[in-house]
Amino acid sequence: MTASTRDDAATGELAAHVDDLLRDYPPASTDARVFLRAQYDSGLAWVHYPVGYGGSCASIDLQPVVDDKLAAAGAPPNGRMFNAIGAGQCAATVLQFGSEEQKQHYLPEVFTGESEWCQLFSEPGSGSDLASLATRAVLDGDQWVVNGQKVWTSGAERARFALLLARTDPDAEKHAGLTAFAVDMHAPGVEVRPLRQMNGGADFNEVFFSDVRIPDAERLGDVGAGWSVAHSTLAQERYNMPRIPQRGSGQIATAVAI
């Protein structure tokens, strides 16, 4: 079988799955959340993800086959369309570094849009040197106590969860003393403050942590492996600009989040 034949077969298989989804869950008469959860369970959320995690182990290049057919049928928008950082970067990080429980909990909800995410990396004193960040996470039993400040965070005012990078070993070489966490943005001690611009808008936020407790079960990756987690997250940025069919216009739009 040639590569072209394999691609045609994969395209046809995905298209058939979309037809099955539309037959069983007609968009016009199906609750949006029910439809999107069915799309996830059918492996049509991120087609390049593994089976069982919203994917079909297909090439990411085949995602438009799914998206275009669904848009033409009037399917509801999903998290990839309005929470690009969450669905494009944070979800990929959870898939790669998260526990099975984290994957089952977070991935469906970020795709359906039930839980928006933001990314908490940048700090006022670190500039472009991410490894110099100072937000501290100190282990206390089976929880981490976090104190510090993040800045230039888009979507923090809406986000339910966040991907947080914090310093867990101040004595280690700066790249080696970082750890990544999934953090509940509604947890006690988390404060979001908008950064007002000259035009009155507030596209970015400051986020403050005051004795915020994060269960160790919400750690992403090993303790001290935060730099690798962050590097992998940022490498996903090309998925952070999803191709979105405009219903009825025949044109393509790109959703961008920073």
Tab-separated table of C-alpha atoms in Angstrom:
chain	number	residue	atom	x	y	z
A	1	MET	CA	0.000	0.000	0.000
A	2	THR	CA	1.439	3.380	-1.002
A	3	ALA	CA	1.573	6.389	1.314
A	4	SER	CA	-1.107	8.083	-0.790
A	5	THR	CA	-3.363	5.059	-0.513
A	6	ARG	CA	-2.870	4.930	3.256
A	7	ASP	CA	-3.690	8.635	3.523
A	8	ASP	CA	-6.839	8.181	1.441
A	9	ALA	CA	-7.900	5.253	3.628
A	10	ALA	CA	-7.307	7.222	6.834
A	11	THR	CA	-9.205	10.202	5.436
A	12	GLY	CA	-12.120	8.003	4.462
A	13	GLU	CA	-12.174	6.324	7.866
A	14	LEU	CA	-12.258	9.645	9.711
A	15	ALA	CA	-14.959	10.974	7.386
A	16	ALA	CA	-17.040	7.867	8.097
A	17	HIS	CA	-16.617	8.413	11.854
A	18	VAL	CA	-17.840	11.989	11.422
A	19	ASP	CA	-20.868	10.747	9.476
A	20	ASP	CA	-21.629	8.294	12.277
A	21	LEU	CA	-21.340	11.057	14.868
A	22	LEU	CA	-23.669	13.353	12.935
A	23	ARG	CA	-26.181	10.562	12.444
A	24	ASP	CA	-26.255	9.603	16.123
A	25	TYR	CA	-26.047	13.164	17.480
A	26	PRO	CA	-27.666	15.604	15.028
A	27	PRO	CA	-26.256	19.037	15.929
A	28	ALA	CA	-29.576	20.807	15.468
A	29	SER	CA	-31.299	18.665	18.100
A	30	THR	CA	-28.428	17.726	20.426
A	31	ASP	CA	-27.216	19.690	23.435
A	32	ALA	CA	-23.819	21.201	22.595
A	33	ARG	CA	-22.036	19.650	25.552
A	34	VAL	CA	-23.481	16.222	24.798
A	35	PHE	CA	-22.381	16.531	21.179
A	36	LEU	CA	-18.847	17.595	22.077
A	37	ARG	CA	-18.432	14.810	24.613
A	38	ALA	CA	-19.583	12.349	21.947
A	39	GLN	CA	-17.082	13.879	19.527
A	40	TYR	CA	-14.344	13.377	22.116
A	41	ASP	CA	-15.389	9.774	22.770
A	42	SER	CA	-15.408	9.125	19.015
A	43	GLY	CA	-11.733	10.096	18.737
A	44	LEU	CA	-12.503	13.239	16.761
A	45	ALA	CA	-11.375	15.881	19.255
A	46	TRP	CA	-7.652	15.825	18.514
A	47	VAL	CA	-7.299	13.157	15.831
A	48	HIS	CA	-3.548	12.787	16.463
A	49	TYR	CA	-4.067	11.919	20.158
A	50	PRO	CA	-4.182	8.268	21.285
A	51	VAL	CA	-7.424	6.323	21.295
A	52	GLY	CA	-9.201	6.867	24.606
A	53	TYR	CA	-7.952	10.431	24.994
A	54	GLY	CA	-10.006	12.156	22.317
A	55	GLY	CA	-7.964	10.864	19.401
A	56	SER	CA	-7.691	8.253	16.695
A	57	CYS	CA	-3.889	7.963	16.337
A	58	ALA	CA	-4.243	9.686	12.954
A	59	SER	CA	-2.072	12.376	11.413
A	60	ILE	CA	-2.733	15.883	12.707
A	61	ASP	CA	-2.902	16.934	9.054
A	62	LEU	CA	-6.255	15.138	8.867
A	63	GLN	CA	-7.893	17.296	11.547
A	64	PRO	CA	-9.389	19.625	8.893
A	65	VAL	CA	-11.241	16.642	7.411
A	66	VAL	CA	-13.121	16.426	10.698
A	67	ASP	CA	-13.420	20.141	11.386
A	68	ASP	CA	-14.707	21.077	7.938
A	69	LYS	CA	-17.390	18.369	7.867
A	70	LEU	CA	-18.563	19.267	11.353
A	71	ALA	CA	-18.648	22.984	10.609
A	72	ALA	CA	-20.671	22.382	7.460
A	73	ALA	CA	-23.165	20.388	9.542
A	74	GLY	CA	-23.517	23.147	12.136
A	75	ALA	CA	-21.666	21.385	14.953
A	76	PRO	CA	-21.005	23.486	18.089
A	77	PRO	CA	-17.617	25.153	18.621
A	78	ASN	CA	-15.167	23.326	20.855
A	79	GLY	CA	-12.363	24.335	23.193
A	80	ARG	CA	-9.786	24.312	20.404
A	81	MET	CA	-11.654	27.233	18.866
A	82	PHE	CA	-11.808	29.585	21.845
A	83	ASN	CA	-9.249	28.370	24.386
A	84	ALA	CA	-6.215	27.906	22.179
A	85	ILE	CA	-3.651	27.817	24.981
A	86	GLY	CA	-5.710	25.373	26.990
A	87	ALA	CA	-6.628	23.021	24.162
A	88	GLY	CA	-3.454	23.505	22.145
A	89	GLN	CA	-0.715	23.543	24.771
A	90	CYS	CA	-2.004	22.634	28.220
A	91	ALA	CA	-3.942	19.599	26.999
A	92	ALA	CA	-0.852	18.290	25.202
A	93	THR	CA	1.150	18.727	28.402
A	94	VAL	CA	-1.426	16.833	30.447
A	95	LEU	CA	-1.409	14.086	27.828
A	96	GLN	CA	2.376	13.756	27.968
A	97	PHE	CA	3.075	14.275	31.672
A	98	GLY	CA	-0.217	13.790	33.501
A	99	SER	CA	-1.357	10.798	35.488
A	100	GLU	CA	-4.151	8.624	34.144
A	101	GLU	CA	-6.545	10.311	36.561
A	102	GLN	CA	-5.480	13.760	35.336
A	103	LYS	CA	-5.925	12.783	31.697
A	104	GLN	CA	-9.408	11.380	32.285
A	105	HIS	CA	-10.411	14.427	34.306
A	106	TYR	CA	-8.943	17.310	32.326
A	107	LEU	CA	-8.805	16.339	28.659
A	108	PRO	CA	-12.549	15.926	27.977
A	109	GLU	CA	-13.448	19.144	29.761
A	110	VAL	CA	-10.838	21.297	28.027
A	111	PHE	CA	-12.098	20.058	24.655
A	112	THR	CA	-15.779	20.590	25.457
A	113	GLY	CA	-14.998	24.025	26.855
A	114	GLU	CA	-16.294	23.177	30.305
A	115	SER	CA	-12.894	24.134	31.742
A	116	GLU	CA	-10.784	26.875	30.217
A	117	TRP	CA	-7.064	26.929	30.995
A	118	CYS	CA	-4.337	29.531	31.121
A	119	GLN	CA	-0.556	29.267	31.332
A	120	LEU	CA	1.338	30.649	34.336
A	121	PHE	CA	4.987	30.943	33.322
A	122	SER	CA	6.039	34.607	33.016
A	123	GLU	CA	7.014	36.660	36.075
A	124	PRO	CA	7.757	40.356	36.650
A	125	GLY	CA	11.422	39.765	37.488
A	126	SER	CA	12.314	37.035	35.041
A	127	GLY	CA	11.940	38.832	31.707
A	128	SER	CA	12.853	36.479	28.882
A	129	ASP	CA	14.798	34.213	31.265
A	130	LEU	CA	12.040	31.805	32.253
A	131	ALA	CA	14.414	29.657	34.303
A	132	SER	CA	14.990	32.549	36.720
A	133	LEU	CA	11.399	32.538	37.989
A	134	ALA	CA	10.916	32.988	41.724
A	135	THR	CA	7.402	31.721	42.526
A	136	ARG	CA	8.003	29.119	45.235
A	137	ALA	CA	6.281	25.813	45.923
A	138	VAL	CA	7.198	24.170	49.239
A	139	LEU	CA	6.152	20.610	50.025
A	140	ASP	CA	4.020	20.232	53.158
A	141	GLY	CA	2.930	16.640	53.582
A	142	ASP	CA	1.115	15.664	50.398
A	143	GLN	CA	0.500	19.265	49.329
A	144	TRP	CA	2.597	22.076	47.893
A	145	VAL	CA	2.254	25.585	49.325
A	146	VAL	CA	2.731	28.189	46.615
A	147	ASN	CA	3.615	31.867	46.980
A	148	GLY	CA	4.550	34.299	44.243
A	149	GLN	CA	3.350	36.296	41.275
A	150	LYS	CA	2.811	35.681	37.575
A	151	VAL	CA	2.250	38.329	34.922
A	152	TRP	CA	1.130	38.830	31.298
A	153	THR	CA	-1.327	35.955	31.615
A	154	SER	CA	-4.104	35.991	29.032
A	155	GLY	CA	-7.390	34.345	29.910
A	156	ALA	CA	-6.680	34.150	33.641
A	157	GLU	CA	-9.911	35.972	34.430
A	158	ARG	CA	-11.897	33.174	32.751
A	159	ALA	CA	-9.702	30.164	33.415
A	160	ARG	CA	-10.831	27.367	35.693
A	161	PHE	CA	-7.406	25.718	35.694
A	162	ALA	CA	-3.850	26.695	34.873
A	163	LEU	CA	-0.507	25.175	34.024
A	164	LEU	CA	1.853	26.547	36.664
A	165	LEU	CA	5.639	26.514	36.706
A	166	ALA	CA	7.149	27.069	40.167
A	167	ARG	CA	10.509	26.778	41.902
A	168	THR	CA	10.607	23.777	44.226
A	169	ASP	CA	14.365	23.673	44.936
A	170	PRO	CA	15.973	27.098	45.386
A	171	ASP	CA	19.406	25.520	45.901
A	172	ALA	CA	19.466	23.629	42.602
A	173	GLU	CA	20.806	25.014	39.341
A	174	LYS	CA	18.014	27.266	38.101
A	175	HIS	CA	16.888	25.011	35.266
A	176	ALA	CA	16.853	21.987	37.584
A	177	GLY	CA	14.829	23.413	40.468
A	178	LEU	CA	11.473	23.843	38.713
A	179	THR	CA	8.304	21.755	38.860
A	180	ALA	CA	5.030	21.978	36.908
A	181	PHE	CA	1.526	21.723	38.362
A	182	ALA	CA	-2.105	21.834	37.323
A	183	VAL	CA	-3.662	24.458	39.580
A	184	ASP	CA	-7.265	25.268	40.397
A	185	MET	CA	-7.714	28.977	39.685
A	186	HIS	CA	-10.586	29.075	42.202
A	187	ALA	CA	-8.422	27.758	45.049
A	188	PRO	CA	-8.115	29.918	48.172
A	189	GLY	CA	-5.220	32.324	47.861
A	190	VAL	CA	-5.334	32.732	44.066
A	191	GLU	CA	-5.993	36.338	43.035
A	192	VAL	CA	-6.320	37.583	39.451
A	193	ARG	CA	-5.830	41.270	38.728
A	194	PRO	CA	-6.352	42.730	35.235
A	195	LEU	CA	-3.552	44.766	33.668
A	196	ARG	CA	-5.295	47.846	32.311
A	197	GLN	CA	-4.000	49.194	29.023
A	198	MET	CA	-4.058	52.768	27.792
A	199	ASN	CA	-7.148	52.020	25.703
A	200	GLY	CA	-8.972	50.793	28.809
A	201	GLY	CA	-8.806	47.148	27.808
A	202	ALA	CA	-7.365	44.355	29.908
A	203	ASP	CA	-6.082	41.570	27.675
A	204	PHE	CA	-3.556	40.396	30.256
A	205	ASN	CA	-3.540	39.751	33.979
A	206	GLU	CA	-1.359	39.468	37.021
A	207	VAL	CA	-1.922	36.364	39.142
A	208	PHE	CA	-0.920	36.282	42.812
A	209	PHE	CA	-0.437	33.186	44.961
A	210	SER	CA	-0.706	33.525	48.732
A	211	ASP	CA	-0.232	30.206	50.542
A	212	VAL	CA	-2.110	28.375	47.794
A	213	ARG	CA	-2.240	24.633	48.456
A	214	ILE	CA	-1.872	22.267	45.511
A	215	PRO	CA	-2.125	18.505	46.067
A	216	ASP	CA	0.955	16.604	44.979
A	217	ALA	CA	-1.416	14.537	42.830
A	218	GLU	CA	-1.733	17.643	40.621
A	219	ARG	CA	1.974	17.689	39.827
A	220	LEU	CA	2.769	17.276	36.120
A	221	GLY	CA	5.961	15.305	35.668
A	222	ASP	CA	8.637	14.615	38.235
A	223	VAL	CA	9.753	17.034	40.918
A	224	GLY	CA	12.517	19.142	39.392
A	225	ALA	CA	11.498	18.289	35.817
A	226	GLY	CA	9.555	21.508	35.266
A	227	TRP	CA	11.991	22.872	32.691
A	228	SER	CA	11.404	19.847	30.454
A	229	VAL	CA	7.646	20.172	30.936
A	230	ALA	CA	7.761	23.884	30.043
A	231	HIS	CA	9.944	23.225	27.001
A	232	SER	CA	7.486	20.605	25.768
A	233	THR	CA	4.538	22.937	26.401
A	234	LEU	CA	6.077	25.764	24.417
A	235	ALA	CA	6.966	23.365	21.598
A	236	GLN	CA	3.209	22.800	21.169
A	237	GLU	CA	2.703	26.442	20.226
A	238	ARG	CA	2.188	25.637	16.558
A	239	TYR	CA	-1.047	23.914	17.626
A	240	ASN	CA	-2.019	27.118	19.406
A	241	MET	CA	-3.379	28.685	16.201
A	242	PRO	CA	-6.146	26.301	15.148
A	243	ARG	CA	-7.664	26.404	11.686
A	244	ILE	CA	-11.338	27.253	12.184
A	245	PRO	CA	-13.881	27.033	9.367
A	246	GLN	CA	-16.198	30.044	9.240
A	247	ARG	CA	-19.722	28.737	8.879
A	248	GLY	CA	-21.390	30.013	5.739
A	249	SER	CA	-18.433	32.065	4.473
A	250	GLY	CA	-16.178	29.414	2.995
A	251	GLN	CA	-13.249	31.246	4.562
A	252	ILE	CA	-10.817	30.151	7.218
A	253	ALA	CA	-10.092	32.072	10.398
A	254	THR	CA	-7.284	31.622	12.864
A	255	ALA	CA	-7.796	31.934	16.614
A	256	VAL	CA	-4.781	33.342	18.376
A	257	ALA	CA	-4.086	33.467	22.106
A	258	ILE	CA	-0.906	34.542	23.851
